[in-house]
PDB file of N, CA, C and O in Angstrom:
ATOM      1  N   UNK X  20      30.309  32.343   8.045  1.00  0.00           N
ATOM      2  CA  UNK X  20      30.505  33.355   7.106  1.00  0.00           C
ATOM      3  C   UNK X  20      29.885  32.882   5.992  1.00  0.00           C
ATOM      4  O   UNK X  20      30.023  31.718   5.631  1.00  0.00           O
ATOM      5  N   UNK X  21      29.301  33.880   5.123  1.00  0.00           N
ATOM      6  CA  UNK X  21      28.565  33.482   3.974  1.00  0.00           C
ATOM      7  C   UNK X  21      29.538  33.555   2.929  1.00  0.00           C
ATOM      8  O   UNK X  21      29.491  34.676   2.354  1.00  0.00           O
ATOM      9  N   UNK X  22      30.349  32.536   2.136  1.00  0.00           N
ATOM     10  CA  UNK X  22      30.884  32.698   1.264  1.00  0.00           C
ATOM     11  C   UNK X  22      30.264  32.500  -0.232  1.00  0.00           C
ATOM     12  O   UNK X  22      29.856  31.214  -0.383  1.00  0.00           O
ATOM     13  N   UNK X  23      30.291  33.345  -1.263  1.00  0.00           N
ATOM     14  CA  UNK X  23      29.744  32.987  -2.614  1.00  0.00           C
ATOM     15  C   UNK X  23      30.750  32.980  -3.418  1.00  0.00           C
ATOM     16  O   UNK X  23      31.953  33.772  -3.743  1.00  0.00           O
ATOM     17  N   UNK X  24      30.803  31.462  -4.411  1.00  0.00           N
ATOM     18  CA  UNK X  24      32.142  31.381  -5.386  1.00  0.00           C
ATOM     19  C   UNK X  24      31.741  31.671  -6.749  1.00  0.00           C
ATOM     20  O   UNK X  24      30.383  31.321  -6.983  1.00  0.00           O
ATOM     21  N   UNK X  25      32.408  32.170  -7.641  1.00  0.00           N
ATOM     22  CA  UNK X  25      32.295  32.032  -9.212  1.00  0.00           C
ATOM     23  C   UNK X  25      33.582  31.903  -9.699  1.00  0.00           C
ATOM     24  O   UNK X  25      34.898  32.206  -9.240  1.00  0.00           O
ATOM     25  N   UNK X  26      33.543  31.090 -10.785  1.00  0.00           N
ATOM     26  CA  UNK X  26      34.491  30.868 -11.731  1.00  0.00           C
ATOM     27  C   UNK X  26      34.854  32.061 -12.190  1.00  0.00           C
ATOM     28  O   UNK X  26      34.371  32.423 -13.219  1.00  0.00           O
ATOM     29  N   UNK X  27      36.418  32.718 -12.176  1.00  0.00           N
ATOM     30  CA  UNK X  27      36.838  33.730 -13.149  1.00  0.00           C
ATOM     31  C   UNK X  27      37.421  33.454 -14.519  1.00  0.00           C
ATOM     32  O   UNK X  27      37.469  34.345 -15.163  1.00  0.00           O
ATOM     33  N   UNK X  28      38.238  32.147 -14.489  1.00  0.00           N
ATOM     34  CA  UNK X  28      38.796  31.791 -15.574  1.00  0.00           C
ATOM     35  C   UNK X  28      38.545  30.208 -15.380  1.00  0.00           C
ATOM     36  O   UNK X  28      38.019  29.841 -14.528  1.00  0.00           O
ATOM     37  N   UNK X  29      39.129  29.381 -16.395  1.00  0.00           N
ATOM     38  CA  UNK X  29      38.966  28.065 -16.244  1.00  0.00           C
ATOM     39  C   UNK X  29      39.491  27.351 -15.120  1.00  0.00           C
ATOM     40  O   UNK X  29      39.769  26.294 -14.608  1.00  0.00           O
ATOM     41  N   UNK X  30      40.688  28.314 -14.652  1.00  0.00           N
ATOM     42  CA  UNK X  30      41.461  27.704 -13.448  1.00  0.00           C
ATOM     43  C   UNK X  30      41.713  28.486 -12.243  1.00  0.00           C
ATOM     44  O   UNK X  30      42.768  28.541 -11.053  1.00  0.00           O
ATOM     45  N   UNK X  31      40.628  29.409 -12.199  1.00  0.00           N
ATOM     46  CA  UNK X  31      40.814  30.874 -10.989  1.00  0.00           C
ATOM     47  C   UNK X  31      39.097  30.725 -10.480  1.00  0.00           C
ATOM     48  O   UNK X  31      38.246  30.839 -11.174  1.00  0.00           O
ATOM     49  N   UNK X  32      39.079  30.392  -9.075  1.00  0.00           N
ATOM     50  CA  UNK X  32      37.767  30.347  -8.423  1.00  0.00           C
ATOM     51  C   UNK X  32      37.708  31.812  -7.354  1.00  0.00           C
ATOM     52  O   UNK X  32      38.649  31.575  -6.483  1.00  0.00           O
ATOM     53  N   UNK X  33      36.780  32.801  -7.526  1.00  0.00           N
ATOM     54  CA  UNK X  33      36.815  33.859  -6.556  1.00  0.00           C
ATOM     55  C   UNK X  33      35.939  33.905  -5.351  1.00  0.00           C
ATOM     56  O   UNK X  33      34.581  33.341  -5.690  1.00  0.00           O
ATOM     57  N   UNK X  34      36.085  34.103  -4.382  1.00  0.00           N
ATOM     58  CA  UNK X  34      35.371  34.144  -3.095  1.00  0.00           C
ATOM     59  C   UNK X  34      35.000  35.547  -2.704  1.00  0.00           C
ATOM     60  O   UNK X  34      35.988  36.396  -2.538  1.00  0.00           O
ATOM     61  N   UNK X  35      33.460  35.703  -2.322  1.00  0.00           N
ATOM     62  CA  UNK X  35      33.311  36.964  -1.824  1.00  0.00           C
ATOM     63  C   UNK X  35      32.281  36.750  -0.580  1.00  0.00           C
ATOM     64  O   UNK X  35      31.745  35.838  -0.742  1.00  0.00           O
ATOM     65  N   UNK X  36      32.255  37.510   0.301  1.00  0.00           N
ATOM     66  CA  UNK X  36      31.414  37.593   1.518  1.00  0.00           C
ATOM     67  C   UNK X  36      30.802  38.858   1.757  1.00  0.00           C
ATOM     68  O   UNK X  36      31.390  39.632   1.656  1.00  0.00           O
ATOM     69  N   UNK X  37      29.323  38.594   1.731  1.00  0.00           N
ATOM     70  CA  UNK X  37      28.514  40.037   2.039  1.00  0.00           C
ATOM     71  C   UNK X  37      29.064  41.030   0.973  1.00  0.00           C
ATOM     72  O   UNK X  37      29.303  42.226   1.044  1.00  0.00           O
ATOM     73  N   UNK X  38      29.372  40.446  -0.215  1.00  0.00           N
ATOM     74  CA  UNK X  38      29.730  41.419  -1.463  1.00  0.00           C
ATOM     75  C   UNK X  38      31.238  42.036  -1.546  1.00  0.00           C
ATOM     76  O   UNK X  38      31.469  42.550  -2.569  1.00  0.00           O
ATOM     77  N   UNK X  39      32.026  41.454  -0.139  1.00  0.00           N
ATOM     78  CA  UNK X  39      33.072  41.813  -0.386  1.00  0.00           C
ATOM     79  C   UNK X  39      34.391  40.900  -1.032  1.00  0.00           C
ATOM     80  O   UNK X  39      34.055  39.726  -0.696  1.00  0.00           O
ATOM     81  N   UNK X  40      35.603  41.146  -1.582  1.00  0.00           N
ATOM     82  CA  UNK X  40      36.343  40.117  -1.649  1.00  0.00           C
ATOM     83  C   UNK X  40      36.997  39.731  -0.812  1.00  0.00           C
ATOM     84  O   UNK X  40      37.358  40.015   0.372  1.00  0.00           O
ATOM     85  N   UNK X  41      37.211  38.357  -1.022  1.00  0.00           N
ATOM     86  CA  UNK X  41      37.541  37.244   0.630  1.00  0.00           C
ATOM     87  C   UNK X  41      38.553  36.468   0.050  1.00  0.00           C
ATOM     88  O   UNK X  41      39.377  35.797   0.670  1.00  0.00           O
ATOM     89  N   UNK X  42      38.692  36.039  -1.408  1.00  0.00           N
ATOM     90  CA  UNK X  42      40.101  35.351  -1.752  1.00  0.00           C
ATOM     91  C   UNK X  42      39.912  34.564  -3.015  1.00  0.00           C
ATOM     92  O   UNK X  42      39.016  34.715  -3.687  1.00  0.00           O
ATOM     93  N   UNK X  43      40.829  33.817  -3.293  1.00  0.00           N
ATOM     94  CA  UNK X  43      40.932  32.924  -4.581  1.00  0.00           C
ATOM     95  C   UNK X  43      41.445  31.605  -4.631  1.00  0.00           C
ATOM     96  O   UNK X  43      42.285  31.443  -3.733  1.00  0.00           O
ATOM     97  N   UNK X  44      40.621  30.446  -5.212  1.00  0.00           N
ATOM     98  CA  UNK X  44      41.539  29.779  -5.469  1.00  0.00           C
ATOM     99  C   UNK X  44      42.294  29.516  -6.705  1.00  0.00           C
ATOM    100  O   UNK X  44      41.617  29.581  -7.858  1.00  0.00           O
ATOM    101  N   UNK X  45      43.573  28.903  -7.095  1.00  0.00           N
ATOM    102  CA  UNK X  45      44.093  28.791  -8.486  1.00  0.00           C
ATOM    103  C   UNK X  45      44.650  27.399  -8.379  1.00  0.00           C
ATOM    104  O   UNK X  45      45.070  26.750  -7.720  1.00  0.00           O
ATOM    105  N   UNK X  46      43.895  26.892  -9.608  1.00  0.00           N
ATOM    106  CA  UNK X  46      44.608  25.485  -9.989  1.00  0.00           C
ATOM    107  C   UNK X  46      45.375  25.492 -10.933  1.00  0.00           C
ATOM    108  O   UNK X  46      45.750  25.950 -11.925  1.00  0.00           O
ATOM    109  N   UNK X  47      46.468  24.695 -10.038  1.00  0.00           N
ATOM    110  CA  UNK X  47      47.788  24.488 -11.003  1.00  0.00           C
ATOM    111  C   UNK X  47      48.166  23.079 -11.076  1.00  0.00           C
ATOM    112  O   UNK X  47      48.722  22.177 -10.249  1.00  0.00           O
ATOM    113  N   UNK X  48      47.366  22.345 -12.016  1.00  0.00           N
ATOM    114  CA  UNK X  48      47.255  21.243 -12.565  1.00  0.00           C
ATOM    115  C   UNK X  48      46.716  20.089 -11.183  1.00  0.00           C
ATOM    116  O   UNK X  48      45.192  20.583 -11.654  1.00  0.00           O
ATOM    117  N   UNK X  49      47.121  19.608 -10.532  1.00  0.00           N
ATOM    118  CA  UNK X  49      46.032  18.515  -9.489  1.00  0.00           C
ATOM    119  C   UNK X  49      45.795  19.562  -8.001  1.00  0.00           C
ATOM    120  O   UNK X  49      45.276  19.085  -7.486  1.00  0.00           O
ATOM    121  N   UNK X  50      47.198  20.516  -8.112  1.00  0.00           N
ATOM    122  CA  UNK X  50      47.046  21.354  -7.099  1.00  0.00           C
ATOM    123  C   UNK X  50      46.110  22.703  -6.768  1.00  0.00           C
ATOM    124  O   UNK X  50      46.168  23.118  -8.317  1.00  0.00           O
ATOM    125  N   UNK X  51      45.219  22.694  -5.946  1.00  0.00           N
ATOM    126  CA  UNK X  51      44.535  24.067  -5.416  1.00  0.00           C
ATOM    127  C   UNK X  51      44.978  24.596  -4.712  1.00  0.00           C
ATOM    128  O   UNK X  51      45.033  24.725  -3.524  1.00  0.00           O
ATOM    129  N   UNK X  52      45.624  26.273  -5.109  1.00  0.00           N
ATOM    130  CA  UNK X  52      46.114  27.021  -4.115  1.00  0.00           C
ATOM    131  C   UNK X  52      45.275  28.068  -3.570  1.00  0.00           C
ATOM    132  O   UNK X  52      44.734  28.791  -4.390  1.00  0.00           O
ATOM    133  N   UNK X  53      45.113  28.101  -2.185  1.00  0.00           N
ATOM    134  CA  UNK X  53      44.380  29.150  -1.736  1.00  0.00           C
ATOM    135  C   UNK X  53      44.967  30.342  -1.347  1.00  0.00           C
ATOM    136  O   UNK X  53      46.284  30.078  -1.006  1.00  0.00           O
ATOM    137  N   UNK X  54      44.512  31.180  -1.478  1.00  0.00           N
ATOM    138  CA  UNK X  54      44.999  32.836  -0.977  1.00  0.00           C
ATOM    139  C   UNK X  54      43.698  33.674  -0.329  1.00  0.00           C
ATOM    140  O   UNK X  54      42.608  33.380  -1.024  1.00  0.00           O
ATOM    141  N   UNK X  55      44.132  34.314   0.368  1.00  0.00           N
ATOM    142  CA  UNK X  55      43.389  34.974   1.719  1.00  0.00           C
ATOM    143  C   UNK X  55      42.795  36.243   0.439  1.00  0.00           C
ATOM    144  O   UNK X  55      43.305  36.585  -0.597  1.00  0.00           O
ATOM    145  N   UNK X  56      42.163  37.433   1.130  1.00  0.00           N
ATOM    146  CA  UNK X  56      41.849  38.423   0.369  1.00  0.00           C
ATOM    147  C   UNK X  56      43.047  39.640   0.268  1.00  0.00           C
ATOM    148  O   UNK X  56      42.795  40.497  -0.595  1.00  0.00           O
ATOM    149  N   UNK X  57      44.175  39.090   0.696  1.00  0.00           N
ATOM    150  CA  UNK X  57      45.262  40.087   0.527  1.00  0.00           C
ATOM    151  C   UNK X  57      46.122  39.501  -0.202  1.00  0.00           C
ATOM    152  O   UNK X  57      47.359  39.698  -0.529  1.00  0.00           O
ATOM    153  N   UNK X  58      45.831  38.401  -0.963  1.00  0.00           N
ATOM    154  CA  UNK X  58      46.600  37.258  -2.010  1.00  0.00           C
ATOM    155  C   UNK X  58      47.872  36.737  -1.313  1.00  0.00           C
ATOM    156  O   UNK X  58      48.759  36.689  -2.192  1.00  0.00           O
ATOM    157  N   UNK X  59      47.783  36.645  -0.080  1.00  0.00           N
ATOM    158  CA  UNK X  59      48.755  35.740   0.715  1.00  0.00           C
ATOM    159  C   UNK X  59      48.531  34.508   0.677  1.00  0.00           C
ATOM    160  O   UNK X  59      47.076  34.189   0.775  1.00  0.00           O
ATOM    161  N   UNK X  60      49.391  33.562   0.374  1.00  0.00           N
ATOM    162  CA  UNK X  60      49.058  32.031   0.274  1.00  0.00           C
ATOM    163  C   UNK X  60      48.573  31.464   1.615  1.00  0.00           C
ATOM    164  O   UNK X  60      49.609  31.732   2.523  1.00  0.00           O
ATOM    165  N   UNK X  61      47.751  30.762   1.299  1.00  0.00           N
ATOM    166  CA  UNK X  61      47.647  30.408   2.477  1.00  0.00           C
ATOM    167  C   UNK X  61      47.660  28.539   2.561  1.00  0.00           C
ATOM    168  O   UNK X  61      47.465  28.274   3.793  1.00  0.00           O
ATOM    169  N   UNK X  62      47.581  27.805   1.688  1.00  0.00           N
ATOM    170  CA  UNK X  62      48.003  26.598   1.340  1.00  0.00           C
ATOM    171  C   UNK X  62      47.700  25.885   0.160  1.00  0.00           C
ATOM    172  O   UNK X  62      47.038  26.584  -0.677  1.00  0.00           O
ATOM    173  N   UNK X  63      48.131  24.561  -0.073  1.00  0.00           N
ATOM    174  CA  UNK X  63      47.940  23.729  -1.054  1.00  0.00           C
ATOM    175  C   UNK X  63      47.002  22.783  -1.142  1.00  0.00           C
ATOM    176  O   UNK X  63      46.964  22.161  -0.114  1.00  0.00           O
ATOM    177  N   UNK X  64      45.960  22.385  -1.560  1.00  0.00           N
ATOM    178  CA  UNK X  64      44.544  21.397  -1.737  1.00  0.00           C
ATOM    179  C   UNK X  64      44.770  20.676  -2.373  1.00  0.00           C
ATOM    180  O   UNK X  64      45.057  20.859  -3.802  1.00  0.00           O
ATOM    181  N   UNK X  65      44.193  19.297  -2.044  1.00  0.00           N
ATOM    182  CA  UNK X  65      44.034  18.195  -3.360  1.00  0.00           C
ATOM    183  C   UNK X  65      42.896  18.395  -4.110  1.00  0.00           C
ATOM    184  O   UNK X  65      42.519  18.067  -5.113  1.00  0.00           O
ATOM    185  N   UNK X  66      41.817  19.371  -3.490  1.00  0.00           N
ATOM    186  CA  UNK X  66      40.871  19.425  -4.802  1.00  0.00           C
ATOM    187  C   UNK X  66      40.216  20.805  -4.379  1.00  0.00           C
ATOM    188  O   UNK X  66      40.698  21.270  -3.308  1.00  0.00           O
ATOM    189  N   UNK X  67      39.464  21.132  -5.263  1.00  0.00           N
ATOM    190  CA  UNK X  67      38.768  22.724  -4.884  1.00  0.00           C
ATOM    191  C   UNK X  67      37.832  22.686  -3.593  1.00  0.00           C
ATOM    192  O   UNK X  67      37.830  23.469  -3.027  1.00  0.00           O
ATOM    193  N   UNK X  68      37.040  21.499  -3.289  1.00  0.00           N
ATOM    194  CA  UNK X  68      35.954  21.603  -2.283  1.00  0.00           C
ATOM    195  C   UNK X  68      36.611  21.754  -1.239  1.00  0.00           C
ATOM    196  O   UNK X  68      36.362  22.444  -0.469  1.00  0.00           O
ATOM    197  N   UNK X  69      38.046  21.168  -0.955  1.00  0.00           N
ATOM    198  CA  UNK X  69      39.267  21.175   0.085  1.00  0.00           C
ATOM    199  C   UNK X  69      39.300  22.417   0.077  1.00  0.00           C
ATOM    200  O   UNK X  69      39.653  23.365   1.155  1.00  0.00           O
ATOM    201  N   UNK X  70      40.189  23.141  -0.718  1.00  0.00           N
ATOM    202  CA  UNK X  70      40.203  24.744  -0.360  1.00  0.00           C
ATOM    203  C   UNK X  70      39.463  25.489  -0.455  1.00  0.00           C
ATOM    204  O   UNK X  70      39.469  26.259   0.762  1.00  0.00           O
ATOM    205  N   UNK X  71      38.067  25.377  -0.780  1.00  0.00           N
ATOM    206  CA  UNK X  71      36.783  26.340  -0.400  1.00  0.00           C
ATOM    207  C   UNK X  71      36.760  26.040   0.934  1.00  0.00           C
ATOM    208  O   UNK X  71      36.529  26.980   2.018  1.00  0.00           O
ATOM    209  N   UNK X  72      36.384  24.730   1.581  1.00  0.00           N
ATOM    210  CA  UNK X  72      36.438  24.509   2.983  1.00  0.00           C
ATOM    211  C   UNK X  72      37.252  25.136   3.864  1.00  0.00           C
ATOM    212  O   UNK X  72      36.752  25.683   4.996  1.00  0.00           O
ATOM    213  N   UNK X  73      38.467  25.366   3.281  1.00  0.00           N
ATOM    214  CA  UNK X  73      39.758  25.687   4.410  1.00  0.00           C
ATOM    215  C   UNK X  73      39.432  27.496   4.452  1.00  0.00           C
ATOM    216  O   UNK X  73      39.845  27.769   5.459  1.00  0.00           O
ATOM    217  N   UNK X  74      39.052  27.943   3.338  1.00  0.00           N
ATOM    218  CA  UNK X  74      38.773  29.362   3.305  1.00  0.00           C
ATOM    219  C   UNK X  74      37.712  29.437   4.417  1.00  0.00           C
ATOM    220  O   UNK X  74      37.527  30.511   5.199  1.00  0.00           O
ATOM    221  N   UNK X  75      36.753  28.839   4.195  1.00  0.00           N
ATOM    222  CA  UNK X  75      35.425  29.074   4.779  1.00  0.00           C
ATOM    223  C   UNK X  75      35.480  29.059   6.679  1.00  0.00           C
ATOM    224  O   UNK X  75      34.805  29.375   7.099  1.00  0.00           O
ATOM    225  N   UNK X  76      36.230  27.685   6.588  1.00  0.00           N
ATOM    226  CA  UNK X  76      36.812  27.488   7.995  1.00  0.00           C
ATOM    227  C   UNK X  76      37.287  28.584   8.957  1.00  0.00           C
ATOM    228  O   UNK X  76      37.637  28.755  10.052  1.00  0.00           O
ATOM    229  N   UNK X  77      38.300  29.333   8.084  1.00  0.00           N
ATOM    230  CA  UNK X  77      39.041  30.652   8.825  1.00  0.00           C
ATOM    231  C   UNK X  77      38.245  31.689   9.426  1.00  0.00           C
ATOM    232  O   UNK X  77      38.573  32.130  10.303  1.00  0.00           O
ATOM    233  N   UNK X  78      37.118  31.914   8.544  1.00  0.00           N
ATOM    234  CA  UNK X  78      36.359  33.156   8.796  1.00  0.00           C
ATOM    235  C   UNK X  78      37.227  34.079   8.835  1.00  0.00           C
ATOM    236  O   UNK X  78      38.138  34.290   8.170  1.00  0.00           O
ATOM    237  N   UNK X  79      36.619  35.412   9.504  1.00  0.00           N
ATOM    238  CA  UNK X  79      36.985  36.745   9.357  1.00  0.00           C
ATOM    239  C   UNK X  79      37.844  37.088  10.380  1.00  0.00           C
ATOM    240  O   UNK X  79      37.169  37.113  11.428  1.00  0.00           O
ATOM    241  N   UNK X  80      39.172  37.329  10.386  1.00  0.00           N
ATOM    242  CA  UNK X  80      39.881  37.812  11.758  1.00  0.00           C
ATOM    243  C   UNK X  80      39.378  39.184  12.455  1.00  0.00           C
ATOM    244  O   UNK X  80      39.103  39.883  11.455  1.00  0.00           O
ATOM    245  N   UNK X  81      39.158  39.186  13.590  1.00  0.00           N
ATOM    246  CA  UNK X  81      38.896  40.336  14.193  1.00  0.00           C
ATOM    247  C   UNK X  81      39.625  41.627  13.996  1.00  0.00           C
ATOM    248  O   UNK X  81      38.969  42.715  13.709  1.00  0.00           O
ATOM    249  N   UNK X  82      40.840  41.380  13.446  1.00  0.00           N
ATOM    250  CA  UNK X  82      41.568  42.702  13.074  1.00  0.00           C
ATOM    251  C   UNK X  82      40.980  43.250  11.684  1.00  0.00           C
ATOM    252  O   UNK X  82      41.749  44.186  11.292  1.00  0.00           O
ATOM    253  N   UNK X  83      40.413  42.092  10.933  1.00  0.00           N
ATOM    254  CA  UNK X  83      40.268  42.583   9.773  1.00  0.00           C
ATOM    255  C   UNK X  83      38.794  43.183   9.401  1.00  0.00           C
ATOM    256  O   UNK X  83      38.153  43.071   8.499  1.00  0.00           O
ATOM    257  N   UNK X  84      37.924  43.578  10.383  1.00  0.00           N
ATOM    258  CA  UNK X  84      36.421  43.766  10.273  1.00  0.00           C
ATOM    259  C   UNK X  84      36.405  45.039   9.358  1.00  0.00           C
ATOM    260  O   UNK X  84      37.589  45.841   9.354  1.00  0.00           O
ATOM    261  N   UNK X  85      35.547  45.301   9.265  1.00  0.00           N
ATOM    262  CA  UNK X  85      35.078  46.463   8.097  1.00  0.00           C
ATOM    263  C   UNK X  85      35.004  47.662   9.053  1.00  0.00           C
ATOM    264  O   UNK X  85      34.700  49.193   8.311  1.00  0.00           O
ATOM    265  N   UNK X  86      35.457  47.598  10.115  1.00  0.00           N
ATOM    266  CA  UNK X  86      35.539  49.190  10.776  1.00  0.00           C
ATOM    267  C   UNK X  86      36.681  49.784  10.856  1.00  0.00           C
ATOM    268  O   UNK X  86      37.716  49.578  10.473  1.00  0.00           O
ATOM    269  N   UNK X  87      36.554  51.231  10.291  1.00  0.00           N
ATOM    270  CA  UNK X  87      37.599  52.304  10.042  1.00  0.00           C
ATOM    271  C   UNK X  87      37.475  53.635  10.851  1.00  0.00           C
ATOM    272  O   UNK X  87      36.367  53.979  11.066  1.00  0.00           O
ATOM    273  N   UNK X  88      38.409  53.736  11.540  1.00  0.00           N
ATOM    274  CA  UNK X  88      38.386  55.012  12.512  1.00  0.00           C
ATOM    275  C   UNK X  88      38.182  56.198  11.920  1.00  0.00           C
ATOM    276  O   UNK X  88      38.593  56.274  10.409  1.00  0.00           O
ATOM    277  N   UNK X  89      37.252  56.920  12.285  1.00  0.00           N
ATOM    278  CA  UNK X  89      37.020  57.861  11.818  1.00  0.00           C
ATOM    279  C   UNK X  89      38.251  59.299  11.670  1.00  0.00           C
ATOM    280  O   UNK X  89      39.071  59.479  12.665  1.00  0.00           O
ATOM    281  N   UNK X  90      38.413  60.029  10.731  1.00  0.00           N
ATOM    282  CA  UNK X  90      39.429  61.008  10.875  1.00  0.00           C
ATOM    283  C   UNK X  90      38.760  62.151  11.378  1.00  0.00           C
ATOM    284  O   UNK X  90      37.743  62.626  10.985  1.00  0.00           O
ATOM    285  N   UNK X  91      39.870  62.866  11.960  1.00  0.00           N
ATOM    286  CA  UNK X  91      39.297  64.251  12.370  1.00  0.00           C
ATOM    287  C   UNK X  91      38.992  65.609  11.675  1.00  0.00           C
ATOM    288  O   UNK X  91      39.696  64.828  10.186  1.00  0.00           O
ATOM    289  N   UNK X  92      38.181  66.414  12.077  1.00  0.00           N
ATOM    290  CA  UNK X  92      38.220  67.481  10.764  1.00  0.00           C
ATOM    291  C   UNK X  92      39.501  67.973  10.501  1.00  0.00           C
ATOM    292  O   UNK X  92      40.023  68.484   9.526  1.00  0.00           O
ATOM    293  N   UNK X  93      40.358  68.259  11.764  1.00  0.00           N
ATOM    294  CA  UNK X  93      41.622  68.897  11.402  1.00  0.00           C
ATOM    295  C   UNK X  93      42.646  67.964  10.294  1.00  0.00           C
ATOM    296  O   UNK X  93      43.132  68.460   9.565  1.00  0.00           O
ATOM    297  N   UNK X  94      42.471  66.744  10.295  1.00  0.00           N
ATOM    298  CA  UNK X  94      43.066  65.983   9.498  1.00  0.00           C
ATOM    299  C   UNK X  94      42.890  65.891   7.698  1.00  0.00           C
ATOM    300  O   UNK X  94      43.443  65.719   7.021  1.00  0.00           O
ATOM    301  N   UNK X  95      41.382  66.424   7.928  1.00  0.00           N
ATOM    302  CA  UNK X  95      40.974  66.450   6.448  1.00  0.00           C
ATOM    303  C   UNK X  95      41.151  67.795   5.869  1.00  0.00           C
ATOM    304  O   UNK X  95      40.942  68.256   4.780  1.00  0.00           O
ATOM    305  N   UNK X  96      41.657  69.000   6.959  1.00  0.00           N
ATOM    306  CA  UNK X  96      41.596  70.226   6.602  1.00  0.00           C
ATOM    307  C   UNK X  96      42.994  70.265   5.413  1.00  0.00           C
ATOM    308  O   UNK X  96      43.716  69.724   5.364  1.00  0.00           O
ATOM    309  N   UNK X  97      42.487  71.051   4.555  1.00  0.00           N
ATOM    310  CA  UNK X  97      43.652  71.402   3.147  1.00  0.00           C
ATOM    311  C   UNK X  97      44.574  72.295   3.760  1.00  0.00           C
ATOM    312  O   UNK X  97      44.393  73.306   4.111  1.00  0.00           O
ATOM    313  N   UNK X  98      45.892  72.125   3.350  1.00  0.00           N
ATOM    314  CA  UNK X  98      47.170  72.899   3.588  1.00  0.00           C
ATOM    315  C   UNK X  98      46.582  74.351   3.031  1.00  0.00           C
ATOM    316  O   UNK X  98      46.264  74.561   1.780  1.00  0.00           O
ATOM    317  N   UNK X  99      47.012  75.471   3.726  1.00  0.00           N
ATOM    318  CA  UNK X  99      46.985  76.807   3.026  1.00  0.00           C
ATOM    319  C   UNK X  99      47.686  77.047   1.958  1.00  0.00           C
ATOM    320  O   UNK X  99      49.263  76.594   2.399  1.00  0.00           O
ATOM    321  N   UNK X 100      47.284  77.817   1.182  1.00  0.00           N
ATOM    322  CA  UNK X 100      48.070  78.056   0.014  1.00  0.00           C
ATOM    323  C   UNK X 100      48.888  79.652  -0.037  1.00  0.00           C
ATOM    324  O   UNK X 100      49.784  79.909  -0.688  1.00  0.00           O
ATOM    325  N   UNK X 101      48.250  80.326   1.099  1.00  0.00           N
ATOM    326  CA  UNK X 101      48.600  81.446   1.224  1.00  0.00           C
ATOM    327  C   UNK X 101      50.017  81.821   1.849  1.00  0.00           C
ATOM    328  O   UNK X 101      50.103  80.956   2.845  1.00  0.00           O
ATOM    329  N   UNK X 102      50.918  82.460   1.529  1.00  0.00           N
ATOM    330  CA  UNK X 102      52.113  82.872   2.315  1.00  0.00           C
ATOM    331  C   UNK X 102      51.959  83.916   3.283  1.00  0.00           C
ATOM    332  O   UNK X 102      51.618  84.962   2.998  1.00  0.00           O
ATOM    333  N   UNK X 103      52.553  83.521   4.454  1.00  0.00           N
ATOM    334  CA  UNK X 103      52.637  84.694   5.402  1.00  0.00           C
ATOM    335  C   UNK X 103      54.152  85.348   5.546  1.00  0.00           C
ATOM    336  O   UNK X 103      55.185  84.662   5.182  1.00  0.00           O
ATOM    337  N   UNK X 104      53.970  86.763   5.571  1.00  0.00           N
ATOM    338  CA  UNK X 104      55.320  87.668   5.286  1.00  0.00           C
ATOM    339  C   UNK X 104      55.661  87.922   6.978  1.00  0.00           C
ATOM    340  O   UNK X 104      54.599  88.412   7.727  1.00  0.00           O
TER     341      UNK X 104
END
């Protein structure tokens, strides 16, 4: 996984992978709290590099791949506004 990190604020670092949001690290004093792409807390680390390494070692779970099921034409159809009598 190729992760790019950017500092968003003095105490927040944001991760992206292939241009998609991947998570962030929030610095709280001497603790670095890692969150995933759904803002779920993954753990606390003693350094920024340790938190970064933890996210990179997780990878992207197979259940969270970019594949989205296609909707059928029927599900995209708008409901009729005409009333039948």
